[in-house]
PDB file of N, CA and C in Angstrom:
ATOM      1  N   MET A   1    -136.146  62.547  21.975  1.00  0.00           N
ATOM      2  CA  MET A   1    -135.236  62.881  20.503  1.00  0.00           C
ATOM      3  C   MET A   1    -135.295  61.641  19.382  1.00  0.00           C
ATOM      4  N   THR A   2    -136.086  62.504  18.356  1.00  0.00           N
ATOM      5  CA  THR A   2    -136.156  61.401  17.200  1.00  0.00           C
ATOM      6  C   THR A   2    -135.013  60.736  16.491  1.00  0.00           C
ATOM      7  N   GLY A   3    -135.656  59.576  15.940  1.00  0.00           N
ATOM      8  CA  GLY A   3    -134.060  58.640  15.392  1.00  0.00           C
ATOM      9  C   GLY A   3    -133.191  59.441  14.333  1.00  0.00           C
ATOM     10  N   ARG A   4    -134.030  60.416  13.924  1.00  0.00           N
ATOM     11  CA  ARG A   4    -133.209  61.258  12.832  1.00  0.00           C
ATOM     12  C   ARG A   4    -132.343  62.281  13.633  1.00  0.00           C
ATOM     13  N   ALA A   5    -132.584  63.062  14.708  1.00  0.00           N
ATOM     14  CA  ALA A   5    -131.803  63.703  15.923  1.00  0.00           C
ATOM     15  C   ALA A   5    -130.883  62.739  16.293  1.00  0.00           C
ATOM     16  N   ARG A   6    -131.083  61.474  16.525  1.00  0.00           N
ATOM     17  CA  ARG A   6    -129.683  60.658  17.074  1.00  0.00           C
ATOM     18  C   ARG A   6    -128.533  60.181  15.819  1.00  0.00           C
ATOM     19  N   LEU A   7    -129.528  59.637  14.638  1.00  0.00           N
ATOM     20  CA  LEU A   7    -128.785  59.891  13.277  1.00  0.00           C
ATOM     21  C   LEU A   7    -127.639  61.048  13.040  1.00  0.00           C
ATOM     22  N   ASP A   8    -128.218  61.969  13.509  1.00  0.00           N
ATOM     23  CA  ASP A   8    -127.266  63.592  13.213  1.00  0.00           C
ATOM     24  C   ASP A   8    -126.491  63.164  14.139  1.00  0.00           C
ATOM     25  N   ILE A   9    -126.783  63.174  15.385  1.00  0.00           N
ATOM     26  CA  ILE A   9    -125.786  63.090  16.450  1.00  0.00           C
ATOM     27  C   ILE A   9    -124.514  62.100  16.126  1.00  0.00           C
ATOM     28  N   LEU A  10    -125.009  60.968  15.810  1.00  0.00           N
ATOM     29  CA  LEU A  10    -124.198  60.008  15.517  1.00  0.00           C
ATOM     30  C   LEU A  10    -123.278  60.244  14.043  1.00  0.00           C
ATOM     31  N   ARG A  11    -123.745  60.960  13.582  1.00  0.00           N
ATOM     32  CA  ARG A  11    -123.055  61.215  11.925  1.00  0.00           C
ATOM     33  C   ARG A  11    -121.896  62.108  12.433  1.00  0.00           C
ATOM     34  N   GLN A  12    -121.807  63.138  13.465  1.00  0.00           N
ATOM     35  CA  GLN A  12    -120.946  64.108  14.041  1.00  0.00           C
ATOM     36  C   GLN A  12    -120.165  63.413  14.681  1.00  0.00           C
ATOM     37  N   LEU A  13    -120.438  62.768  15.900  1.00  0.00           N
ATOM     38  CA  LEU A  13    -119.874  61.832  16.260  1.00  0.00           C
ATOM     39  C   LEU A  13    -118.638  61.244  15.956  1.00  0.00           C
ATOM     40  N   SER A  14    -118.954  60.479  14.833  1.00  0.00           N
ATOM     41  CA  SER A  14    -118.371  59.601  13.848  1.00  0.00           C
ATOM     42  C   SER A  14    -117.284  60.619  12.673  1.00  0.00           C
ATOM     43  N   ARG A  15    -117.519  61.585  12.631  1.00  0.00           N
ATOM     44  CA  ARG A  15    -116.966  62.644  11.801  1.00  0.00           C
ATOM     45  C   ARG A  15    -115.738  63.249  12.933  1.00  0.00           C
ATOM     46  N   MET A  16    -116.177  63.599  14.030  1.00  0.00           N
ATOM     47  CA  MET A  16    -115.271  63.941  14.664  1.00  0.00           C
ATOM     48  C   MET A  16    -114.347  62.750  15.041  1.00  0.00           C
ATOM     49  N   ARG A  17    -114.742  61.511  15.264  1.00  0.00           N
ATOM     50  CA  ARG A  17    -113.387  60.328  15.396  1.00  0.00           C
ATOM     51  C   ARG A  17    -112.529  60.167  14.171  1.00  0.00           C
ATOM     52  N   LEU A  18    -113.715  60.456  12.686  1.00  0.00           N
ATOM     53  CA  LEU A  18    -112.779  60.229  11.546  1.00  0.00           C
ATOM     54  C   LEU A  18    -111.710  61.247  11.620  1.00  0.00           C
ATOM     55  N   ASP A  19    -112.113  62.533  12.035  1.00  0.00           N
ATOM     56  CA  ASP A  19    -111.122  63.784  11.879  1.00  0.00           C
ATOM     57  C   ASP A  19    -109.716  63.500  12.874  1.00  0.00           C
ATOM     58  N   ARG A  20    -110.298  63.001  14.069  1.00  0.00           N
ATOM     59  CA  ARG A  20    -108.873  62.605  14.994  1.00  0.00           C
ATOM     60  C   ARG A  20    -107.978  61.372  14.660  1.00  0.00           C
ATOM     61  N   ASP A  21    -108.621  60.590  14.093  1.00  0.00           N
ATOM     62  CA  ASP A  21    -107.808  59.314  13.278  1.00  0.00           C
ATOM     63  C   ASP A  21    -107.146  59.479  12.295  1.00  0.00           C
ATOM     64  N   LEU A  22    -107.579  60.900  11.200  1.00  0.00           N
ATOM     65  CA  LEU A  22    -107.047  61.044   9.937  1.00  0.00           C
ATOM     66  C   LEU A  22    -105.771  62.252  10.563  1.00  0.00           C
ATOM     67  N   MET A  23    -105.939  63.162  11.865  1.00  0.00           N
ATOM     68  CA  MET A  23    -104.723  63.496  12.606  1.00  0.00           C
ATOM     69  C   MET A  23    -104.006  62.690  13.068  1.00  0.00           C
ATOM     70  N   ALA A  24    -104.128  62.114  13.585  1.00  0.00           N
ATOM     71  CA  ALA A  24    -103.060  60.941  14.032  1.00  0.00           C
ATOM     72  C   ALA A  24    -102.593  60.296  12.788  1.00  0.00           C
ATOM     73  N   LEU A  25    -102.966  59.816  11.848  1.00  0.00           N
ATOM     74  CA  LEU A  25    -102.127  59.384  10.624  1.00  0.00           C
ATOM     75  C   LEU A  25    -101.540  60.457  10.032  1.00  0.00           C
ATOM     76  N   ALA A  26    -101.865  61.541   9.769  1.00  0.00           N
ATOM     77  CA  ALA A  26    -100.615  62.642   9.279  1.00  0.00           C
ATOM     78  C   ALA A  26     -99.535  62.949  10.156  1.00  0.00           C
ATOM     79  N   GLU A  27     -99.777  63.166  11.491  1.00  0.00           N
ATOM     80  CA  GLU A  27     -98.803  63.008  12.307  1.00  0.00           C
ATOM     81  C   GLU A  27     -97.629  61.914  12.149  1.00  0.00           C
ATOM     82  N   LEU A  28     -98.393  60.476  12.128  1.00  0.00           N
ATOM     83  CA  LEU A  28     -97.280  59.416  11.789  1.00  0.00           C
ATOM     84  C   LEU A  28     -96.783  59.631  10.672  1.00  0.00           C
ATOM     85  N   ALA A  29     -97.434  59.971   9.919  1.00  0.00           N
ATOM     86  CA  ALA A  29     -96.928  59.989   8.421  1.00  0.00           C
ATOM     87  C   ALA A  29     -95.941  61.486   8.239  1.00  0.00           C
ATOM     88  N   ARG A  30     -95.990  62.237   9.088  1.00  0.00           N
ATOM     89  CA  ARG A  30     -94.645  63.210   9.488  1.00  0.00           C
ATOM     90  C   ARG A  30     -93.388  62.647  10.100  1.00  0.00           C
ATOM     91  N   ASN A  31     -93.868  61.845  10.867  1.00  0.00           N
ATOM     92  CA  ASN A  31     -92.736  61.313  12.304  1.00  0.00           C
ATOM     93  C   ASN A  31     -91.941  60.120  11.179  1.00  0.00           C
ATOM     94  N   ARG A  32     -92.617  59.663  10.270  1.00  0.00           N
ATOM     95  CA  ARG A  32     -91.747  58.567   8.992  1.00  0.00           C
ATOM     96  C   ARG A  32     -91.026  59.591   8.352  1.00  0.00           C
ATOM     97  N   ASP A  33     -91.776  60.699   7.885  1.00  0.00           N
ATOM     98  CA  ASP A  33     -90.604  61.400   6.901  1.00  0.00           C
ATOM     99  C   ASP A  33     -89.659  62.123   7.551  1.00  0.00           C
ATOM    100  N   ARG A  34     -89.969  62.210   8.852  1.00  0.00           N
ATOM    101  CA  ARG A  34     -88.683  62.978   9.329  1.00  0.00           C
ATOM    102  C   ARG A  34     -87.188  61.722   9.795  1.00  0.00           C
ATOM    103  N   LEU A  35     -87.801  60.739   9.941  1.00  0.00           N
ATOM    104  CA  LEU A  35     -86.785  59.580   9.859  1.00  0.00           C
ATOM    105  C   LEU A  35     -86.025  59.364   8.823  1.00  0.00           C
ATOM    106  N   GLN A  36     -87.329  59.374   7.678  1.00  0.00           N
ATOM    107  CA  GLN A  36     -86.488  59.043   6.262  1.00  0.00           C
ATOM    108  C   GLN A  36     -85.385  60.117   5.947  1.00  0.00           C
ATOM    109  N   GLU A  37     -85.752  61.146   6.320  1.00  0.00           N
ATOM    110  CA  GLU A  37     -84.913  62.499   6.041  1.00  0.00           C
ATOM    111  C   GLU A  37     -83.533  62.348   7.319  1.00  0.00           C
ATOM    112  N   ARG A  38     -83.685  61.858   8.025  1.00  0.00           N
ATOM    113  CA  ARG A  38     -82.548  61.520   9.094  1.00  0.00           C
ATOM    114  C   ARG A  38     -81.707  60.577   8.231  1.00  0.00           C
ATOM    115  N   LEU A  39     -82.498  59.143   7.927  1.00  0.00           N
ATOM    116  CA  LEU A  39     -81.522  58.366   7.316  1.00  0.00           C
ATOM    117  C   LEU A  39     -81.023  58.787   6.134  1.00  0.00           C
ATOM    118  N   ASP A  40     -81.451  59.527   5.173  1.00  0.00           N
ATOM    119  CA  ASP A  40     -81.049  60.062   4.146  1.00  0.00           C
ATOM    120  C   ASP A  40     -79.690  61.280   4.279  1.00  0.00           C
ATOM    121  N   GLY A  41     -80.016  61.661   5.310  1.00  0.00           N
ATOM    122  CA  GLY A  41     -78.849  62.660   5.576  1.00  0.00           C
ATOM    123  C   GLY A  41     -77.692  61.825   6.184  1.00  0.00           C
ATOM    124  N   LEU A  42     -77.693  60.853   6.353  1.00  0.00           N
ATOM    125  CA  LEU A  42     -76.406  60.311   6.902  1.00  0.00           C
ATOM    126  C   LEU A  42     -74.880  59.979   5.665  1.00  0.00           C
ATOM    127  N   ASN A  43     -75.702  60.055   4.634  1.00  0.00           N
ATOM    128  CA  ASN A  43     -74.659  59.831   3.585  1.00  0.00           C
ATOM    129  C   ASN A  43     -73.733  61.182   3.547  1.00  0.00           C
ATOM    130  N   PRO A  44     -72.451  60.748   3.339  1.00  0.00           N
ATOM    131  CA  PRO A  44     -71.810  61.805   3.660  1.00  0.00           C
ATOM    132  C   PRO A  44     -71.207  62.940   2.614  1.00  0.00           C
ATOM    133  N   ALA A  45     -71.002  64.060   2.820  1.00  0.00           N
ATOM    134  CA  ALA A  45     -70.801  64.656   1.471  1.00  0.00           C
ATOM    135  C   ALA A  45     -69.143  65.136   1.193  1.00  0.00           C
ATOM    136  N   PRO A  46     -68.932  64.716  -0.319  1.00  0.00           N
ATOM    137  CA  PRO A  46     -67.710  65.152  -0.272  1.00  0.00           C
ATOM    138  C   PRO A  46     -66.543  66.049   0.042  1.00  0.00           C
ATOM    139  N   ALA A  47     -65.522  65.958   0.234  1.00  0.00           N
ATOM    140  CA  ALA A  47     -64.893  66.835   0.435  1.00  0.00           C
ATOM    141  C   ALA A  47     -63.131  66.774  -0.574  1.00  0.00           C
ATOM    142  N   PRO A  48     -63.794  67.941  -1.281  1.00  0.00           N
ATOM    143  CA  PRO A  48     -62.303  67.651  -2.192  1.00  0.00           C
ATOM    144  C   PRO A  48     -61.275  68.093  -2.033  1.00  0.00           C
ATOM    145  N   ASP A  49     -61.167  69.139  -1.349  1.00  0.00           N
ATOM    146  CA  ASP A  49     -59.708  69.576  -0.819  1.00  0.00           C
ATOM    147  C   ASP A  49     -59.157  69.272   0.426  1.00  0.00           C
ATOM    148  N   LEU A  50     -59.785  68.073   0.918  1.00  0.00           N
ATOM    149  CA  LEU A  50     -58.730  66.814   2.042  1.00  0.00           C
ATOM    150  C   LEU A  50     -57.892  66.312   0.868  1.00  0.00           C
ATOM    151  N   ASP A  51     -56.682  65.684   1.796  1.00  0.00           N
ATOM    152  CA  ASP A  51     -56.006  64.644   1.520  1.00  0.00           C
ATOM    153  C   ASP A  51     -56.634  63.856   1.080  1.00  0.00           C
ATOM    154  N   PRO A  52     -56.409  63.254   0.042  1.00  0.00           N
ATOM    155  CA  PRO A  52     -57.002  61.660  -0.438  1.00  0.00           C
ATOM    156  C   PRO A  52     -56.971  60.760   0.692  1.00  0.00           C
ATOM    157  N   LEU A  53     -55.897  60.607   1.623  1.00  0.00           N
ATOM    158  CA  LEU A  53     -55.407  59.663   2.718  1.00  0.00           C
ATOM    159  C   LEU A  53     -56.726  60.336   4.113  1.00  0.00           C
ATOM    160  N   ILE A  54     -56.206  61.290   3.905  1.00  0.00           N
ATOM    161  CA  ILE A  54     -57.016  61.534   5.020  1.00  0.00           C
ATOM    162  C   ILE A  54     -58.693  61.086   4.780  1.00  0.00           C
ATOM    163  N   ALA A  55     -58.826  61.931   3.839  1.00  0.00           N
ATOM    164  CA  ALA A  55     -60.609  62.169   3.401  1.00  0.00           C
ATOM    165  C   ALA A  55     -60.905  60.703   3.542  1.00  0.00           C
ATOM    166  N   ALA A  56     -60.072  59.214   3.201  1.00  0.00           N
ATOM    167  CA  ALA A  56     -60.701  58.172   3.243  1.00  0.00           C
ATOM    168  C   ALA A  56     -60.265  57.833   4.449  1.00  0.00           C
ATOM    169  N   ARG A  57     -59.725  58.162   5.527  1.00  0.00           N
ATOM    170  CA  ARG A  57     -59.969  57.801   6.958  1.00  0.00           C
ATOM    171  C   ARG A  57     -60.975  58.317   7.627  1.00  0.00           C
ATOM    172  N   ILE A  58     -61.153  59.618   6.997  1.00  0.00           N
ATOM    173  CA  ILE A  58     -62.418  60.394   7.756  1.00  0.00           C
ATOM    174  C   ILE A  58     -63.603  59.635   7.367  1.00  0.00           C
ATOM    175  N   GLY A  59     -63.805  59.310   6.136  1.00  0.00           N
ATOM    176  CA  GLY A  59     -64.800  58.393   5.583  1.00  0.00           C
ATOM    177  C   GLY A  59     -65.027  57.189   6.215  1.00  0.00           C
ATOM    178  N   ALA A  60     -63.728  56.027   6.384  1.00  0.00           N
ATOM    179  CA  ALA A  60     -64.181  55.214   7.331  1.00  0.00           C
ATOM    180  C   ALA A  60     -64.592  55.213   8.362  1.00  0.00           C
ATOM    181  N   LEU A  61     -64.570  56.245   9.227  1.00  0.00           N
ATOM    182  CA  LEU A  61     -64.714  56.434  10.733  1.00  0.00           C
ATOM    183  C   LEU A  61     -66.302  57.140  10.537  1.00  0.00           C
ATOM    184  N   HIS A  62     -66.592  57.668   9.517  1.00  0.00           N
ATOM    185  CA  HIS A  62     -67.843  58.466   9.356  1.00  0.00           C
ATOM    186  C   HIS A  62     -69.171  57.090   9.371  1.00  0.00           C
ATOM    187  N   GLN A  63     -68.098  56.154   8.333  1.00  0.00           N
ATOM    188  CA  GLN A  63     -69.375  55.116   7.820  1.00  0.00           C
ATOM    189  C   GLN A  63     -69.388  54.234   9.289  1.00  0.00           C
ATOM    190  N   ILE A  64     -68.427  54.056   9.579  1.00  0.00           N
ATOM    191  CA  ILE A  64     -68.600  52.993  10.988  1.00  0.00           C
ATOM    192  C   ILE A  64     -69.735  53.740  11.966  1.00  0.00           C
ATOM    193  N   TRP A  65     -69.738  54.743  12.282  1.00  0.00           N
ATOM    194  CA  TRP A  65     -70.578  55.656  13.189  1.00  0.00           C
ATOM    195  C   TRP A  65     -71.996  55.785  12.420  1.00  0.00           C
ATOM    196  N   ALA A  66     -71.948  56.254  11.084  1.00  0.00           N
ATOM    197  CA  ALA A  66     -73.335  55.977  10.080  1.00  0.00           C
ATOM    198  C   ALA A  66     -74.085  54.612   9.987  1.00  0.00           C
ATOM    199  N   ASP A  67     -72.968  53.259  10.196  1.00  0.00           N
ATOM    200  CA  ASP A  67     -73.856  52.000   9.909  1.00  0.00           C
ATOM    201  C   ASP A  67     -74.821  52.059  11.533  1.00  0.00           C
ATOM    202  N   GLY A  68     -73.574  52.199  12.740  1.00  0.00           N
ATOM    203  CA  GLY A  68     -74.770  52.327  14.043  1.00  0.00           C
ATOM    204  C   GLY A  68     -75.900  53.195  13.972  1.00  0.00           C
ATOM    205  N   LYS A  69     -75.948  54.451  13.671  1.00  0.00           N
ATOM    206  CA  LYS A  69     -77.231  55.182  13.511  1.00  0.00           C
ATOM    207  C   LYS A  69     -78.254  54.861  12.283  1.00  0.00           C
ATOM    208  N   ARG A  70     -77.743  54.056  11.013  1.00  0.00           N
ATOM    209  CA  ARG A  70     -78.962  53.460  10.395  1.00  0.00           C
ATOM    210  C   ARG A  70     -79.398  52.276  10.829  1.00  0.00           C
ATOM    211  N   ALA A  71     -78.840  51.663  11.689  1.00  0.00           N
ATOM    212  CA  ALA A  71     -79.709  50.530  12.355  1.00  0.00           C
ATOM    213  C   ALA A  71     -80.763  50.990  13.249  1.00  0.00           C
ATOM    214  N   GLU A  72     -80.467  52.091  13.790  1.00  0.00           N
ATOM    215  CA  GLU A  72     -80.993  52.528  14.944  1.00  0.00           C
ATOM    216  C   GLU A  72     -82.204  53.407  14.088  1.00  0.00           C
ATOM    217  N   ILE A  73     -81.953  53.844  13.277  1.00  0.00           N
ATOM    218  CA  ILE A  73     -83.040  55.011  12.377  1.00  0.00           C
ATOM    219  C   ILE A  73     -83.700  53.950  11.405  1.00  0.00           C
ATOM    220  N   ASN A  74     -83.432  52.908  10.722  1.00  0.00           N
ATOM    221  CA  ASN A  74     -84.138  51.866  10.643  1.00  0.00           C
ATOM    222  C   ASN A  74     -85.593  51.145  11.758  1.00  0.00           C
ATOM    223  N   LEU A  75     -84.910  50.756  12.403  1.00  0.00           N
ATOM    224  CA  LEU A  75     -85.889  49.834  13.646  1.00  0.00           C
ATOM    225  C   LEU A  75     -86.679  51.137  14.128  1.00  0.00           C
ATOM    226  N   SER A  76     -86.280  52.270  14.171  1.00  0.00           N
ATOM    227  CA  SER A  76     -87.344  53.392  14.288  1.00  0.00           C
ATOM    228  C   SER A  76     -88.395  53.149  13.335  1.00  0.00           C
ATOM    229  N   LEU A  77     -87.725  53.903  12.065  1.00  0.00           N
ATOM    230  CA  LEU A  77     -88.700  53.635  10.481  1.00  0.00           C
ATOM    231  C   LEU A  77     -89.299  52.489  10.580  1.00  0.00           C
ATOM    232  N   ALA A  78     -88.953  51.448  10.640  1.00  0.00           N
ATOM    233  CA  ALA A  78     -89.891  50.462  10.962  1.00  0.00           C
ATOM    234  C   ALA A  78     -90.940  50.031  12.108  1.00  0.00           C
ATOM    235  N   ARG A  79     -90.606  50.599  13.209  1.00  0.00           N
ATOM    236  CA  ARG A  79     -91.772  50.770  14.197  1.00  0.00           C
ATOM    237  C   ARG A  79     -92.780  51.909  13.587  1.00  0.00           C
ATOM    238  N   SER A  80     -92.267  52.721  13.022  1.00  0.00           N
ATOM    239  CA  SER A  80     -93.200  54.523  12.443  1.00  0.00           C
ATOM    240  C   SER A  80     -94.105  53.253  11.203  1.00  0.00           C
ATOM    241  N   ARG A  81     -93.567  52.638  10.671  1.00  0.00           N
ATOM    242  CA  ARG A  81     -94.014  52.330   9.570  1.00  0.00           C
ATOM    243  C   ARG A  81     -95.427  51.037   9.712  1.00  0.00           C
ATOM    244  N   ALA A  82     -94.834  50.391  10.691  1.00  0.00           N
ATOM    245  CA  ALA A  82     -96.336  49.563  11.404  1.00  0.00           C
ATOM    246  C   ALA A  82     -97.311  50.207  11.819  1.00  0.00           C
ATOM    247  N   GLU A  83     -96.643  51.470  12.380  1.00  0.00           N
ATOM    248  CA  GLU A  83     -98.050  51.711  13.802  1.00  0.00           C
ATOM    249  C   GLU A  83     -98.897  52.723  12.299  1.00  0.00           C
ATOM    250  N   TRP A  84     -98.331  53.489  11.440  1.00  0.00           N
ATOM    251  CA  TRP A  84     -99.003  54.070  10.287  1.00  0.00           C
ATOM    252  C   TRP A  84    -100.246  52.975   9.777  1.00  0.00           C
ATOM    253  N   ILE A  85     -99.634  51.685   9.476  1.00  0.00           N
ATOM    254  CA  ILE A  85    -100.594  51.049   8.898  1.00  0.00           C
ATOM    255  C   ILE A  85    -101.677  50.590   9.242  1.00  0.00           C
ATOM    256  N   THR A  86    -101.301  50.422  10.962  1.00  0.00           N
ATOM    257  CA  THR A  86    -102.522  50.067  12.009  1.00  0.00           C
ATOM    258  C   THR A  86    -103.421  51.176  12.152  1.00  0.00           C
ATOM    259  N   ARG A  87    -102.797  52.850  11.991  1.00  0.00           N
ATOM    260  CA  ARG A  87    -103.536  53.706  12.366  1.00  0.00           C
ATOM    261  C   ARG A  87    -104.569  53.930  10.805  1.00  0.00           C
ATOM    262  N   ARG A  88    -103.754  53.861   9.762  1.00  0.00           N
ATOM    263  CA  ARG A  88    -104.498  53.748   8.576  1.00  0.00           C
ATOM    264  C   ARG A  88    -105.737  52.861   8.562  1.00  0.00           C
ATOM    265  N   ASP A  89    -105.239  51.616   8.897  1.00  0.00           N
ATOM    266  CA  ASP A  89    -106.487  50.659   9.136  1.00  0.00           C
ATOM    267  C   ASP A  89    -108.144  50.974  10.008  1.00  0.00           C
ATOM    268  N   ILE A  90    -107.726  51.750  10.916  1.00  0.00           N
ATOM    269  CA  ILE A  90    -108.552  52.259  12.278  1.00  0.00           C
ATOM    270  C   ILE A  90    -109.043  53.855  11.444  1.00  0.00           C
ATOM    271  N   ALA A  91    -108.517  54.391  10.384  1.00  0.00           N
ATOM    272  CA  ALA A  91    -109.036  55.702   9.861  1.00  0.00           C
ATOM    273  C   ALA A  91    -109.809  55.173   8.456  1.00  0.00           C
ATOM    274  N   ALA A  92    -109.478  53.672   8.523  1.00  0.00           N
ATOM    275  CA  ALA A  92    -110.509  53.481   7.114  1.00  0.00           C
ATOM    276  C   ALA A  92    -111.428  53.091   7.810  1.00  0.00           C
ATOM    277  N   HIS A  93    -112.060  52.444   8.781  1.00  0.00           N
ATOM    278  CA  HIS A  93    -113.144  51.607   9.193  1.00  0.00           C
ATOM    279  C   HIS A  93    -113.633  52.855  10.180  1.00  0.00           C
ATOM    280  N   SER A  94    -113.416  54.065  10.709  1.00  0.00           N
ATOM    281  CA  SER A  94    -114.055  55.285  11.177  1.00  0.00           C
ATOM    282  C   SER A  94    -114.663  56.381   9.748  1.00  0.00           C
ATOM    283  N   PHE A  95    -114.125  56.058   8.596  1.00  0.00           N
ATOM    284  CA  PHE A  95    -114.456  56.566   7.270  1.00  0.00           C
ATOM    285  C   PHE A  95    -115.652  56.528   6.590  1.00  0.00           C
ATOM    286  N   GLY A  96    -115.423  54.146   6.716  1.00  0.00           N
ATOM    287  CA  GLY A  96    -116.752  53.745   6.463  1.00  0.00           C
ATOM    288  C   GLY A  96    -117.874  54.095   7.444  1.00  0.00           C
ATOM    289  N   ARG A  97    -117.742  53.981   9.016  1.00  0.00           N
ATOM    290  CA  ARG A  97    -118.651  54.122   9.643  1.00  0.00           C
ATOM    291  C   ARG A  97    -119.438  55.348   9.268  1.00  0.00           C
ATOM    292  N   TRP A  98    -118.571  56.483   9.169  1.00  0.00           N
ATOM    293  CA  TRP A  98    -119.052  57.715   8.860  1.00  0.00           C
ATOM    294  C   TRP A  98    -119.706  57.928   7.543  1.00  0.00           C
ATOM    295  N   GLN A  99    -119.085  57.356   7.053  1.00  0.00           N
ATOM    296  CA  GLN A  99    -119.924  57.354   5.041  1.00  0.00           C
ATOM    297  C   GLN A  99    -121.296  56.386   5.647  1.00  0.00           C
ATOM    298  N   VAL A 100    -121.384  55.445   6.253  1.00  0.00           N
ATOM    299  CA  VAL A 100    -122.616  54.882   6.542  1.00  0.00           C
ATOM    300  C   VAL A 100    -123.679  55.856   7.001  1.00  0.00           C
ATOM    301  N   LEU A 101    -122.971  56.103   7.835  1.00  0.00           N
ATOM    302  CA  LEU A 101    -123.847  57.580   8.981  1.00  0.00           C
ATOM    303  C   LEU A 101    -124.715  58.262   8.272  1.00  0.00           C
ATOM    304  N   CYS A 102    -123.416  58.792   6.907  1.00  0.00           N
ATOM    305  CA  CYS A 102    -123.918  60.113   6.040  1.00  0.00           C
ATOM    306  C   CYS A 102    -125.373  59.326   5.317  1.00  0.00           C
ATOM    307  N   ARG A 103    -125.316  58.164   4.791  1.00  0.00           N
ATOM    308  CA  ARG A 103    -125.912  57.792   3.638  1.00  0.00           C
ATOM    309  C   ARG A 103    -127.241  57.633   4.624  1.00  0.00           C
ATOM    310  N   LEU A 104    -127.530  56.896   5.678  1.00  0.00           N
ATOM    311  CA  LEU A 104    -128.948  56.836   6.525  1.00  0.00           C
ATOM    312  C   LEU A 104    -129.047  58.454   7.256  1.00  0.00           C
ATOM    313  N   SER A 105    -128.018  59.279   7.281  1.00  0.00           N
ATOM    314  CA  SER A 105    -128.680  60.302   7.575  1.00  0.00           C
ATOM    315  C   SER A 105    -128.219  61.655   6.988  1.00  0.00           C
ATOM    316  N   PRO A 106    -128.783  61.725   5.866  1.00  0.00           N
ATOM    317  CA  PRO A 106    -128.025  62.891   4.858  1.00  0.00           C
ATOM    318  C   PRO A 106    -128.254  64.715   5.380  1.00  0.00           C
ATOM    319  N   PRO A 107    -126.677  65.275   5.120  1.00  0.00           N
ATOM    320  CA  PRO A 107    -126.971  66.697   6.162  1.00  0.00           C
ATOM    321  C   PRO A 107    -128.169  67.267   5.577  1.00  0.00           C
ATOM    322  N   ASP A 108    -128.638  68.546   6.260  1.00  0.00           N
ATOM    323  CA  ASP A 108    -129.590  69.159   5.596  1.00  0.00           C
ATOM    324  C   ASP A 108    -129.241  70.130   4.430  1.00  0.00           C
TER     325      ASP A 108
END
């Protein structure tokens, strides 16, 4: 096997690794977005047809429940963001490796 053929194989493998890393990064971003949507969805919708006193009681009970959910989702969101940052760095490294190999062995 020639040096050129080896470089071609390395370039192809590095591209597959980059694709894998980018797919993982995209999945983490989707998960992060879903968590953010869940967090945004905890805000109560106004109920103008309810008695103000009943609406206030329901609002207070909802707020207590929502605060617990917010804490849970915020923790998951923080973990998700940290994992996304780590995977972004891995993908950047894979991209750099692929770029170098492309410069050493340009495609035909």
